[in-house]
Short mmCIF file of C-alpha atoms in Angstrom, two decimals:
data_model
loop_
_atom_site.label_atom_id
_atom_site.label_comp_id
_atom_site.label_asym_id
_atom_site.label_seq_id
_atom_site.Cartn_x
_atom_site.Cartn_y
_atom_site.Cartn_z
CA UNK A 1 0.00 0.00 0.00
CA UNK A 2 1.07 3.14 -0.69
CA UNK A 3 0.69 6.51 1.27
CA UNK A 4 -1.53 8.20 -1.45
CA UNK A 5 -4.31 5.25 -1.18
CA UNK A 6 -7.50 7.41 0.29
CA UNK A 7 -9.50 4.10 0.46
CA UNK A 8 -8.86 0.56 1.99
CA UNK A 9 -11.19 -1.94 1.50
CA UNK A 10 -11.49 -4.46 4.31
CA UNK A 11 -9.33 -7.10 3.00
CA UNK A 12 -6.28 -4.37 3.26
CA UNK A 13 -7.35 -3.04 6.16
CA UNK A 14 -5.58 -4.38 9.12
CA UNK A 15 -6.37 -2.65 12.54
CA UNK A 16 -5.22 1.04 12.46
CA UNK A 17 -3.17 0.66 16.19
CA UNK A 18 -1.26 -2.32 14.35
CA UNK A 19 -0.30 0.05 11.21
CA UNK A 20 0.50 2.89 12.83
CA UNK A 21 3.91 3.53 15.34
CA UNK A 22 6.00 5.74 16.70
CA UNK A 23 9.80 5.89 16.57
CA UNK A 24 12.10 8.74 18.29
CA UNK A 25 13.38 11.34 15.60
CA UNK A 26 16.84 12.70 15.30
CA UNK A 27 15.56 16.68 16.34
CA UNK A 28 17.66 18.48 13.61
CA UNK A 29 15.83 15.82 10.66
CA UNK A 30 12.26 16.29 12.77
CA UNK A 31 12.79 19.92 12.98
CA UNK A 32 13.91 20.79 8.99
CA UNK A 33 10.43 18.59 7.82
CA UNK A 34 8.45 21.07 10.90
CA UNK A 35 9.85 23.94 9.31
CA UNK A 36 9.03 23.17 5.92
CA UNK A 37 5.72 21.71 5.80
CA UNK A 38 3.89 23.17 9.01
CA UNK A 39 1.79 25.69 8.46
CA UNK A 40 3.77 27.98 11.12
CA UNK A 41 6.98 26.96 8.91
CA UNK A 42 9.38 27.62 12.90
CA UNK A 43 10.64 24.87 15.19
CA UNK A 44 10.72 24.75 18.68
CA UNK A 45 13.58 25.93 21.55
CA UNK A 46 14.23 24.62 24.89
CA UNK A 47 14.03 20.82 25.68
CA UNK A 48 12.10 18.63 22.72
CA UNK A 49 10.97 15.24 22.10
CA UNK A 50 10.36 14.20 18.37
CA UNK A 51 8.46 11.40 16.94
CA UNK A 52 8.31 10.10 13.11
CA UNK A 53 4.65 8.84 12.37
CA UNK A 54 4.81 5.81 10.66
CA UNK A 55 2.07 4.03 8.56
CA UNK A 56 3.15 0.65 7.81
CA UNK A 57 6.94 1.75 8.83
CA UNK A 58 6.47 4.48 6.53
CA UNK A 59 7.49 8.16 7.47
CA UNK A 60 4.08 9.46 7.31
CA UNK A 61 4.66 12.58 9.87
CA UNK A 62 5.58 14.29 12.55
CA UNK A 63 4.66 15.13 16.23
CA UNK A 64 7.03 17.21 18.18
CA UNK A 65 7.13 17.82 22.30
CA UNK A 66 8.72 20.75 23.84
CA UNK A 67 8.56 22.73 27.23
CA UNK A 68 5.42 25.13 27.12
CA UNK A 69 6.94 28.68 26.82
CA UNK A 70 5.41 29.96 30.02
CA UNK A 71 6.44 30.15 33.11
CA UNK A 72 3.22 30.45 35.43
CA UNK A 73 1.24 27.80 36.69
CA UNK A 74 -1.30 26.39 34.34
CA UNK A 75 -4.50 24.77 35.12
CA UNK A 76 -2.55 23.48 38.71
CA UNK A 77 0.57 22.39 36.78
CA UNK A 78 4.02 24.29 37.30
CA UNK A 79 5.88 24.57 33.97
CA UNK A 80 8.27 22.44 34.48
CA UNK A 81 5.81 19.77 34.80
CA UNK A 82 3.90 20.27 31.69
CA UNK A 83 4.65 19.12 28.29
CA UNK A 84 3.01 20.82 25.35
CA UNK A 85 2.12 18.99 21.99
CA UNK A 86 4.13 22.19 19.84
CA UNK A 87 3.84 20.95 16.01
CA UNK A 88 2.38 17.64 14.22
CA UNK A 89 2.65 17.43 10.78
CA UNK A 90 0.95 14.55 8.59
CA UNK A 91 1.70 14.00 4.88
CA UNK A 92 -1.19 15.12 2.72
CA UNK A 93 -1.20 11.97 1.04
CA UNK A 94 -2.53 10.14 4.19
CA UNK A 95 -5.03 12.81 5.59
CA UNK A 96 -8.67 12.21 4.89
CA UNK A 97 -7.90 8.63 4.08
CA UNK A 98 -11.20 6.17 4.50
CA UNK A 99 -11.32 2.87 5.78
CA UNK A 100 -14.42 0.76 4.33
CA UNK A 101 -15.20 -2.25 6.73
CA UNK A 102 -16.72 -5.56 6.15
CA UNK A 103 -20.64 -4.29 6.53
CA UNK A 104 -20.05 -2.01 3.81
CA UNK A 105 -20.03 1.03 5.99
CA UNK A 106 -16.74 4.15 5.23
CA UNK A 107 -15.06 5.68 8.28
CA UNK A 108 -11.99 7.74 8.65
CA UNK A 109 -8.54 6.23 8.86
CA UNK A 110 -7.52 8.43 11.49
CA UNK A 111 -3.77 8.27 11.59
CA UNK A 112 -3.23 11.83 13.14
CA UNK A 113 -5.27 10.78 16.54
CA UNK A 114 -4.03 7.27 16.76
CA UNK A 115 -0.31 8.51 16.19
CA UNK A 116 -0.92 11.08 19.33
CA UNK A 117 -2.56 8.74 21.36
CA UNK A 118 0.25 6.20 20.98
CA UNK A 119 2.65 9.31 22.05
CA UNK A 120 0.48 10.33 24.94
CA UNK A 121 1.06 6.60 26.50
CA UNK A 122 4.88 6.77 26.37
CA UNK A 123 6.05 10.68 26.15
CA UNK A 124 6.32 10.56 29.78
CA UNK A 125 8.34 7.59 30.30
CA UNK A 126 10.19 8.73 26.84
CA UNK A 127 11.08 12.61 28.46
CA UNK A 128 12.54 10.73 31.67
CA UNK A 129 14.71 8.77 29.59
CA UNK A 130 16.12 11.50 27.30
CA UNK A 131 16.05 14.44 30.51
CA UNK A 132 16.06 12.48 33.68
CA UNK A 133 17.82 15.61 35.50
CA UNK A 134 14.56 17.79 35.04
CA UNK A 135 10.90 17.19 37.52
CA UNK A 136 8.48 14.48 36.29
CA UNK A 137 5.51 14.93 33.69
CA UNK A 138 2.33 15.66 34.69
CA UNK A 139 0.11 17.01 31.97
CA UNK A 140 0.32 17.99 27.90
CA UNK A 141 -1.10 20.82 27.08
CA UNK A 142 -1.86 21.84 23.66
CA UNK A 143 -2.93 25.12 22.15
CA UNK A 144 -5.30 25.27 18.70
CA UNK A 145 -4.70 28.08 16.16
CA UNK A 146 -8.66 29.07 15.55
CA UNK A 147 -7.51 30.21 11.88
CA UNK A 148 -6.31 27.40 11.17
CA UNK A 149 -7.92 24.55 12.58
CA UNK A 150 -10.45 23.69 16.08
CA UNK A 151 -8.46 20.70 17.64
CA UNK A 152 -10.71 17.61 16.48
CA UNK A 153 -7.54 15.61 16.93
CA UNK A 154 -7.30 16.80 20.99
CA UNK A 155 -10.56 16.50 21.26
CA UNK A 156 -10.62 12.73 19.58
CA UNK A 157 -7.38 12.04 21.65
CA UNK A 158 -9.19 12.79 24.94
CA UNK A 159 -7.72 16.28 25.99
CA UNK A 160 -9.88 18.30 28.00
CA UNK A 161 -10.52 22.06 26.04
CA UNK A 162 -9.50 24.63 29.22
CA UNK A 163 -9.95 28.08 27.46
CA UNK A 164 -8.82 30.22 25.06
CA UNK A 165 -5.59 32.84 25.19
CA UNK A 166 -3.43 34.61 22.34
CA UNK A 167 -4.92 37.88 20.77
CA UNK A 168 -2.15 39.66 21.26
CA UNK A 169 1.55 40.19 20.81
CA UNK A 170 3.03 39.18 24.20
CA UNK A 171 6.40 39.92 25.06
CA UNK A 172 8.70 42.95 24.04
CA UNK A 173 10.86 43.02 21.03
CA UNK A 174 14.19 43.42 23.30
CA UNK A 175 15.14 41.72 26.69
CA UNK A 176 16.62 42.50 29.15
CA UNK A 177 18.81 40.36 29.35
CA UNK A 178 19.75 40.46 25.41
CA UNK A 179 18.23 39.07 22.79
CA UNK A 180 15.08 39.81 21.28
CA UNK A 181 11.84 38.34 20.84
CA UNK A 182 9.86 37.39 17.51
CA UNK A 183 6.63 38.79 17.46
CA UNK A 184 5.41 36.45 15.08
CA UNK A 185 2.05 37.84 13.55
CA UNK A 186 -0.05 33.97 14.45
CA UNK A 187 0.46 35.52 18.15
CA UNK A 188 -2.36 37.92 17.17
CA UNK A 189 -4.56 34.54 16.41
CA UNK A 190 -6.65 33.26 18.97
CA UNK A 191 -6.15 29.85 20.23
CA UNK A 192 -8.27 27.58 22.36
CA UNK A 193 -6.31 25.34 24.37
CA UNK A 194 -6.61 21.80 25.65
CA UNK A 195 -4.89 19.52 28.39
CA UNK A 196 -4.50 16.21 28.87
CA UNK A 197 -3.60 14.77 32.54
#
């Protein structure tokens, strides 16, 4: 099967959980395909955990864990024991794929939301092994650009929606302590955001 195929008939169709995996990227490879093809076209800073999406051991995509850039409590959580779900990227060629299954009846092949859950059940375990100096994992947040899409894979993956922030363009363009910020015109966007515990 290739990755282009937008509909399996039953006697392809294995169970998705078997097709799709999960495999630990290298973070500068994870990070070029990010900047690329996501729609925000910027990586990540601070610590990072990247995953290649496989279908059928197939690179299919891309999910990418980083620290939360904040550094208030959120929803009960400190910041150093959150995780936030920063970029996922899935090849066009396997979105809106459909599954038919032996009554006849088409669903979704939903890659995206099986390839997230899989990394919900191991990012915590994986972040120990790869930054075992820094607190424990408690929670992923994620945040939702509103102009570009309303989180149906959180919502399908079993985060919890918790509000909405963005709107404006936080920050100052020079620090204090050097440096500048990018105030990248999405921070405008409004974005709904969602936790998972």
């Amino acid at each position: 099967m290739t990755l282009a195929e937008r509909t399996i008939s039953p006697q392809t169709a294995s169970k998705l959980r078997s097709r799709v995996d999960l495999e630990i990227a290298d973070l500068k490879e994870a990070t070029a395909v990010i900047v690329r093809n996501h729609y925000l076209h910027r990586g990540r800073t601070m610590a990072q955990m990247p995953y290649w999406i496989l279908l059928d051991r197939n690179r299919a995509g891309v999910l990418l864990y980083a620290y939360p850039r904040m550094s208030a409590e959120f929803q009960g959580y400190g910041p150093m024991n959150l995780v936030e779900l920063a970029r996922m990227w899935l090849d066009p060629a396997v979105q809106g794929m459909r599954i038919v299954d032996s009554g006849g009846r088409e669903h979704a092949f939903a890659v995206a939301t099986c390839a997230v859950g899989k990394s919900l059940r191991r990012i915590r375990q994986d972040w120990l092994g790869k930054y075992s100096h820094l607190p424990d994992i408690h929670a992923v947040v994620s945040w939702a650009d509103q102009e570009h899409h309303e989180g149906t894979i959180y919502k399908a993956s079993n985060f919890r929606e918790v509000g909405v922030s963005g709107g404006s363009l936080h920050g100052s363009t020079y620090r204090r302590n050097g440096g500048h910020d990018q105030l990248n015109p999405d921070y405008l966007h409004l974005k709904t955001a969602f936790l998972f515990e």
